Amino acid sequence: MPPPPDLSGRHVVLGVTGSIAAYKAASLVRRLKKAGAEVQVLMTPDAERFVTPLTLGTLSEQEVLTDIFPENEEGSWTKHVTLGQWADLFVIAPATAQTVAKLAHGFCDSMLTATALSARCPLLVCPAMDRDMYQHPATQDNLDRLRKIGYEVMPAAHGELASGLVGQGRMPEPGDILQRVADLMAETKASGKAQDMPLAGHTVLVTAGPTREPIDPARVLTNPSTGTMGYAVAAAAAERGASVTLVTGPTSLSPPSNVEVAAVQTAEEMNDAVQARRADADYVFMAAAVADYTPADPSGSKRKKTDEDLVLPLRRTPDILKTLGAHKRTGQVLVGFALETDDALEHARHKLEEKNLDWIVVNDPTEDGAGFGSSTNRVTLLRADGASEDLPRMPKAEVAEILLDRVQAAREKNSA
């Protein structure tokens, strides 16, 4: 028996639907895991009649999802979107005639179908049904429709069926599905399809995290930024094929893979790093929380507690964003971030105009689930032409994806 393919680090969503062949999903999950893949199983309610979520959850080491709004899940109402972005491949095995019809016509009534509509990855359909159902013109039309959409469809296998008939309609064997999964993964990696790598050939500059302005060798002025938003933008841009440079203040986050990192401490250092790289960037995302002021005369030794009241003279730090706006080249896209607590949109629009930005992302840290230290955010996207879009609270990784979608679409429209 040949060794299993190497799927280390790859993400597979496995959809299981209400066919007697659903019991074979357990073998498929086991094979995918043995090959090194991370597997998230989605089940339709009818699939639970044939195999239990406990079985597939135990084998996949992930809680099986069925409902479109799963309980006990962060960002549950957008979980289908998150999974659609996470997956490298979506496999539906077995795929019943009902599910094939729903996929062919864009139905969205379960976690499985909602995730299929959200997925950006290849989708592999493995039909399983009785012979006459499979041969019916409606089913064949639906399978042809899926192929035209761009889905991969494995032909049903020939053999004895649950009804006692013999013919084509059996779910392909788990070993054959695994091999097709491996082939699709290899094809996707080798081809670098434009729709999967829409930023290939582009350079992206992102800033993230706080700055630390020294008062003395032991103390600094800083803020609670964790860098999560900027790191999410950098990771999303790299996933889309961009050459990404992340200029980051001090954080506890691990840098995203395939990203060049320039670590800085102060606003002055961040300004130097950004200005040295700005000319080559096609997109600039200024997500860092840069200090507006720094001690005018930092002490070379630790200040002692000699006075009840300490007066600390401050001076302005460089306005990095304003300098970028003043030197923005034709075709370059400049995106700023604004954290405001009062009259947020008014102040953000003023900043957008004053600093010659193309976009600004504004949020209010006093709102629940927004701002510093949170894994979620609730932002408004403002565009230079006056357009705006309110995004509900969602994980920062999803905010980053939507922001890139909007910015890319606008740039392509303007350059058309």
mmCIF file of N, CA, C and O in Angstrom, residues 363-415:
data_model
loop_
_atom_site.group_PDB
_atom_site.id
_atom_site.type_symbol
_atom_site.label_atom_id
_atom_site.label_comp_id
_atom_site.label_asym_id
_atom_site.label_seq_id
_atom_site.Cartn_x
_atom_site.Cartn_y
_atom_site.Cartn_z
ATOM 1 N N ASN A 363 -13.059 53.197 14.487
ATOM 2 C CA ASN A 363 -13.776 52.454 15.526
ATOM 3 C C ASN A 363 -13.740 53.230 16.840
ATOM 4 O O ASN A 363 -12.963 54.173 17.005
ATOM 5 N N ASP A 364 -14.613 52.811 17.762
ATOM 6 C CA ASP A 364 -14.754 53.447 19.062
ATOM 7 C C ASP A 364 -14.385 52.425 20.128
ATOM 8 O O ASP A 364 -15.091 51.424 20.297
ATOM 9 N N PRO A 365 -13.290 52.636 20.863
ATOM 10 C CA PRO A 365 -12.849 51.628 21.834
ATOM 11 C C PRO A 365 -13.789 51.466 23.017
ATOM 12 O O PRO A 365 -13.658 50.505 23.784
ATOM 13 N N THR A 366 -14.729 52.385 23.192
ATOM 14 C CA THR A 366 -15.670 52.265 24.304
ATOM 15 C C THR A 366 -16.817 51.316 23.981
ATOM 16 O O THR A 366 -17.587 50.945 24.875
ATOM 17 N N GLU A 367 -16.947 50.928 22.707
ATOM 18 C CA GLU A 367 -17.996 49.979 22.343
ATOM 19 C C GLU A 367 -17.585 48.563 22.706
ATOM 20 O O GLU A 367 -16.414 48.204 22.619
ATOM 21 N N ASP A 368 -18.564 47.762 23.078
ATOM 22 C CA ASP A 368 -18.296 46.376 23.447
ATOM 23 C C ASP A 368 -17.728 45.599 22.256
ATOM 24 O O ASP A 368 -18.278 45.635 21.166
ATOM 25 N N GLY A 369 -16.602 44.908 22.480
ATOM 26 C CA GLY A 369 -16.011 44.084 21.435
ATOM 27 C C GLY A 369 -15.271 44.855 20.378
ATOM 28 O O GLY A 369 -15.024 44.340 19.282
ATOM 29 N N ALA A 370 -14.867 46.098 20.678
ATOM 30 C CA ALA A 370 -14.130 46.907 19.702
ATOM 31 C C ALA A 370 -12.880 47.474 20.364
ATOM 32 O O ALA A 370 -12.819 47.627 21.580
ATOM 33 N N GLY A 371 -11.892 47.795 19.546
ATOM 34 C CA GLY A 371 -10.724 48.495 20.053
ATOM 35 C C GLY A 371 -9.640 47.592 20.599
ATOM 36 O O GLY A 371 -9.519 46.427 20.242
ATOM 37 N N PHE A 372 -8.843 48.154 21.525
ATOM 38 C CA PHE A 372 -7.644 47.485 22.023
ATOM 39 C C PHE A 372 -7.972 46.209 22.804
ATOM 40 O O PHE A 372 -8.946 46.150 23.548
ATOM 41 N N GLY A 373 -7.100 45.207 22.644
ATOM 42 C CA GLY A 373 -7.153 44.027 23.479
ATOM 43 C C GLY A 373 -8.287 43.072 23.197
ATOM 44 O O GLY A 373 -8.461 42.088 23.911
ATOM 45 N N SER A 374 -9.058 43.323 22.154
ATOM 46 C CA SER A 374 -10.186 42.451 21.830
ATOM 47 C C SER A 374 -9.865 41.659 20.570
ATOM 48 O O SER A 374 -9.200 42.160 19.663
ATOM 49 N N SER A 375 -10.375 40.431 20.489
ATOM 50 C CA SER A 375 -10.184 39.632 19.270
ATOM 51 C C SER A 375 -11.163 40.035 18.189
ATOM 52 O O SER A 375 -11.034 39.619 17.040
ATOM 53 N N THR A 376 -12.160 40.851 18.565
ATOM 54 C CA THR A 376 -13.163 41.321 17.609
ATOM 55 C C THR A 376 -13.036 42.821 17.417
ATOM 56 O O THR A 376 -12.315 43.503 18.141
ATOM 57 N N ASN A 377 -13.763 43.325 16.445
ATOM 58 C CA ASN A 377 -13.800 44.763 16.204
ATOM 59 C C ASN A 377 -15.132 45.124 15.563
ATOM 60 O O ASN A 377 -15.794 44.260 14.977
ATOM 61 N N ARG A 378 -15.509 46.387 15.697
ATOM 62 C CA ARG A 378 -16.698 46.886 15.020
ATOM 63 C C ARG A 378 -16.303 48.215 14.400
ATOM 64 O O ARG A 378 -16.022 49.189 15.107
ATOM 65 N N VAL A 379 -16.219 48.253 13.090
ATOM 66 C CA VAL A 379 -15.628 49.398 12.418
ATOM 67 C C VAL A 379 -16.573 49.957 11.361
ATOM 68 O O VAL A 379 -17.524 49.308 10.939
ATOM 69 N N THR A 380 -16.263 51.168 10.949
ATOM 70 C CA THR A 380 -16.883 51.790 9.787
ATOM 71 C C THR A 380 -15.780 52.082 8.779
ATOM 72 O O THR A 380 -14.725 52.612 9.137
ATOM 73 N N LEU A 381 -16.014 51.696 7.525
ATOM 74 C CA LEU A 381 -15.065 51.979 6.450
ATOM 75 C C LEU A 381 -15.520 53.233 5.728
ATOM 76 O O LEU A 381 -16.648 53.309 5.236
ATOM 77 N N LEU A 382 -14.658 54.233 5.671
ATOM 78 C CA LEU A 382 -14.948 55.481 4.960
ATOM 79 C C LEU A 382 -14.019 55.600 3.771
ATOM 80 O O LEU A 382 -12.820 55.324 3.871
ATOM 81 N N ARG A 383 -14.576 56.016 2.636
ATOM 82 C CA ARG A 383 -13.802 56.148 1.404
ATOM 83 C C ARG A 383 -13.701 57.613 1.024
ATOM 84 O O ARG A 383 -14.563 58.425 1.377
ATOM 85 N N ALA A 384 -12.670 57.949 0.289
ATOM 86 C CA ALA A 384 -12.420 59.349 -0.063
ATOM 87 C C ALA A 384 -13.558 59.961 -0.865
ATOM 88 O O ALA A 384 -13.782 61.174 -0.810
ATOM 89 N N ASP A 385 -14.299 59.143 -1.617
ATOM 90 C CA ASP A 385 -15.407 59.674 -2.409
ATOM 91 C C ASP A 385 -16.686 59.862 -1.600
ATOM 92 O O ASP A 385 -17.730 60.210 -2.146
ATOM 93 N N GLY A 386 -16.611 59.632 -0.286
ATOM 94 C CA GLY A 386 -17.768 59.843 0.577
ATOM 95 C C GLY A 386 -18.535 58.586 0.934
ATOM 96 O O GLY A 386 -19.387 58.610 1.823
ATOM 97 N N ALA A 387 -18.266 57.491 0.259
ATOM 98 C CA ALA A 387 -18.966 56.242 0.555
ATOM 99 C C ALA A 387 -18.553 55.717 1.930
ATOM 100 O O ALA A 387 -17.427 55.945 2.383
ATOM 101 N N SER A 388 -19.474 55.038 2.597
ATOM 102 C CA SER A 388 -19.171 54.471 3.905
ATOM 103 C C SER A 388 -19.873 53.130 4.054
ATOM 104 O O SER A 388 -20.882 52.864 3.393
ATOM 105 N N GLU A 389 -19.323 52.292 4.916
ATOM 106 C CA GLU A 389 -19.919 50.980 5.174
ATOM 107 C C GLU A 389 -19.684 50.624 6.635
ATOM 108 O O GLU A 389 -18.547 50.605 7.117
ATOM 109 N N ASP A 390 -20.774 50.358 7.361
ATOM 110 C CA ASP A 390 -20.690 49.912 8.748
ATOM 111 C C ASP A 390 -20.575 48.399 8.777
ATOM 112 O O ASP A 390 -21.397 47.699 8.172
ATOM 113 N N LEU A 391 -19.577 47.891 9.467
ATOM 114 C CA LEU A 391 -19.437 46.454 9.654
ATOM 115 C C LEU A 391 -19.865 46.102 11.073
ATOM 116 O O LEU A 391 -19.487 46.799 12.016
ATOM 117 N N PRO A 392 -20.633 45.046 11.248
ATOM 118 C CA PRO A 392 -20.996 44.631 12.604
ATOM 119 C C PRO A 392 -19.790 44.063 13.321
ATOM 120 O O PRO A 392 -18.733 43.861 12.727
ATOM 121 N N ARG A 393 -19.943 43.820 14.600
ATOM 122 C CA ARG A 393 -18.840 43.234 15.361
ATOM 123 C C ARG A 393 -18.488 41.859 14.796
ATOM 124 O O ARG A 393 -19.364 41.026 14.572
ATOM 125 N N MET A 394 -17.204 41.637 14.572
ATOM 126 C CA MET A 394 -16.740 40.368 14.018
ATOM 127 C C MET A 394 -15.270 40.197 14.367
ATOM 128 O O MET A 394 -14.597 41.167 14.767
ATOM 129 N N PRO A 395 -14.728 38.986 14.236
ATOM 130 C CA PRO A 395 -13.305 38.790 14.494
ATOM 131 C C PRO A 395 -12.444 39.706 13.618
ATOM 132 O O PRO A 395 -12.788 39.985 12.466
ATOM 133 N N LYS A 396 -11.342 40.170 14.160
ATOM 134 C CA LYS A 396 -10.485 41.098 13.420
ATOM 135 C C LYS A 396 -9.953 40.492 12.133
ATOM 136 O O LYS A 396 -9.720 41.215 11.155
ATOM 137 N N ALA A 397 -9.764 39.178 12.114
ATOM 138 C CA ALA A 397 -9.328 38.527 10.875
ATOM 139 C C ALA A 397 -10.358 38.707 9.772
ATOM 140 O O ALA A 397 -10.014 38.890 8.598
ATOM 141 N N GLU A 398 -11.648 38.689 10.129
ATOM 142 C CA GLU A 398 -12.698 38.883 9.134
ATOM 143 C C GLU A 398 -12.771 40.346 8.702
ATOM 144 O O GLU A 398 -13.030 40.641 7.525
ATOM 145 N N VAL A 399 -12.559 41.267 9.644
ATOM 146 C CA VAL A 399 -12.497 42.683 9.281
ATOM 147 C C VAL A 399 -11.397 42.896 8.247
ATOM 148 O O VAL A 399 -11.576 43.607 7.253
ATOM 149 N N ALA A 400 -10.248 42.269 8.475
ATOM 150 C CA ALA A 400 -9.121 42.401 7.542
ATOM 151 C C ALA A 400 -9.485 41.890 6.160
ATOM 152 O O ALA A 400 -9.162 42.534 5.144
ATOM 153 N N GLU A 401 -10.159 40.755 6.086
ATOM 154 C CA GLU A 401 -10.540 40.191 4.788
ATOM 155 C C GLU A 401 -11.514 41.112 4.056
ATOM 156 O O GLU A 401 -11.366 41.356 2.844
ATOM 157 N N ILE A 402 -12.509 41.615 4.762
ATOM 158 C CA ILE A 402 -13.494 42.503 4.128
ATOM 159 C C ILE A 402 -12.824 43.796 3.683
ATOM 160 O O ILE A 402 -13.090 44.309 2.586
ATOM 161 N N LEU A 403 -11.949 44.332 4.530
ATOM 162 C CA LEU A 403 -11.231 45.559 4.160
ATOM 163 C C LEU A 403 -10.431 45.350 2.881
ATOM 164 O O LEU A 403 -10.481 46.191 1.957
ATOM 165 N N LEU A 404 -9.704 44.247 2.790
ATOM 166 C CA LEU A 404 -8.929 43.976 1.574
ATOM 167 C C LEU A 404 -9.847 43.793 0.368
ATOM 168 O O LEU A 404 -9.531 44.269 -0.733
ATOM 169 N N ASP A 405 -10.970 43.111 0.564
ATOM 170 C CA ASP A 405 -11.932 42.959 -0.539
ATOM 171 C C ASP A 405 -12.360 44.312 -1.083
ATOM 172 O O ASP A 405 -12.359 44.545 -2.297
ATOM 173 N N ARG A 406 -12.745 45.211 -0.178
ATOM 174 C CA ARG A 406 -13.262 46.518 -0.607
ATOM 175 C C ARG A 406 -12.164 47.368 -1.250
ATOM 176 O O ARG A 406 -12.387 48.019 -2.277
ATOM 177 N N VAL A 407 -10.991 47.373 -0.647
ATOM 178 C CA VAL A 407 -9.894 48.199 -1.164
ATOM 179 C C VAL A 407 -9.443 47.702 -2.532
ATOM 180 O O VAL A 407 -9.231 48.493 -3.467
ATOM 181 N N GLN A 408 -9.317 46.383 -2.685
ATOM 182 C CA GLN A 408 -8.914 45.823 -3.981
ATOM 183 C C GLN A 408 -9.952 46.126 -5.057
ATOM 184 O O GLN A 408 -9.599 46.515 -6.173
ATOM 185 N N ALA A 409 -11.221 45.922 -4.723
ATOM 186 C CA ALA A 409 -12.285 46.142 -5.701
ATOM 187 C C ALA A 409 -12.298 47.586 -6.177
ATOM 188 O O ALA A 409 -12.450 47.874 -7.367
ATOM 189 N N ALA A 410 -12.137 48.534 -5.245
ATOM 190 C CA ALA A 410 -12.141 49.947 -5.612
ATOM 191 C C ALA A 410 -10.929 50.299 -6.474
ATOM 192 O O ALA A 410 -11.051 51.061 -7.448
ATOM 193 N N ARG A 411 -9.764 49.743 -6.141
ATOM 194 C CA ARG A 411 -8.564 50.031 -6.929
ATOM 195 C C ARG A 411 -8.694 49.497 -8.339
ATOM 196 O O ARG A 411 -8.320 50.159 -9.317
ATOM 197 N N GLU A 412 -9.234 48.276 -8.457
ATOM 198 C CA GLU A 412 -9.417 47.683 -9.791
ATOM 199 C C GLU A 412 -10.422 48.468 -10.617
ATOM 200 O O GLU A 412 -10.248 48.665 -11.823
ATOM 201 N N LYS A 413 -11.478 48.948 -9.953
ATOM 202 C CA LYS A 413 -12.483 49.746 -10.665
ATOM 203 C C LYS A 413 -11.889 51.060 -11.153
ATOM 204 O O LYS A 413 -12.138 51.507 -12.275
ATOM 205 N N ASN A 414 -11.081 51.689 -10.310
ATOM 206 C CA ASN A 414 -10.481 52.964 -10.681
ATOM 207 C C ASN A 414 -9.450 52.840 -11.787
ATOM 208 O O ASN A 414 -9.220 53.793 -12.551
ATOM 209 N N SER A 415 -8.805 51.677 -11.854
ATOM 210 C CA SER A 415 -7.762 51.494 -12.857
ATOM 211 C C SER A 415 -8.310 50.902 -14.159
ATOM 212 O O SER A 415 -7.574 50.770 -15.133
#
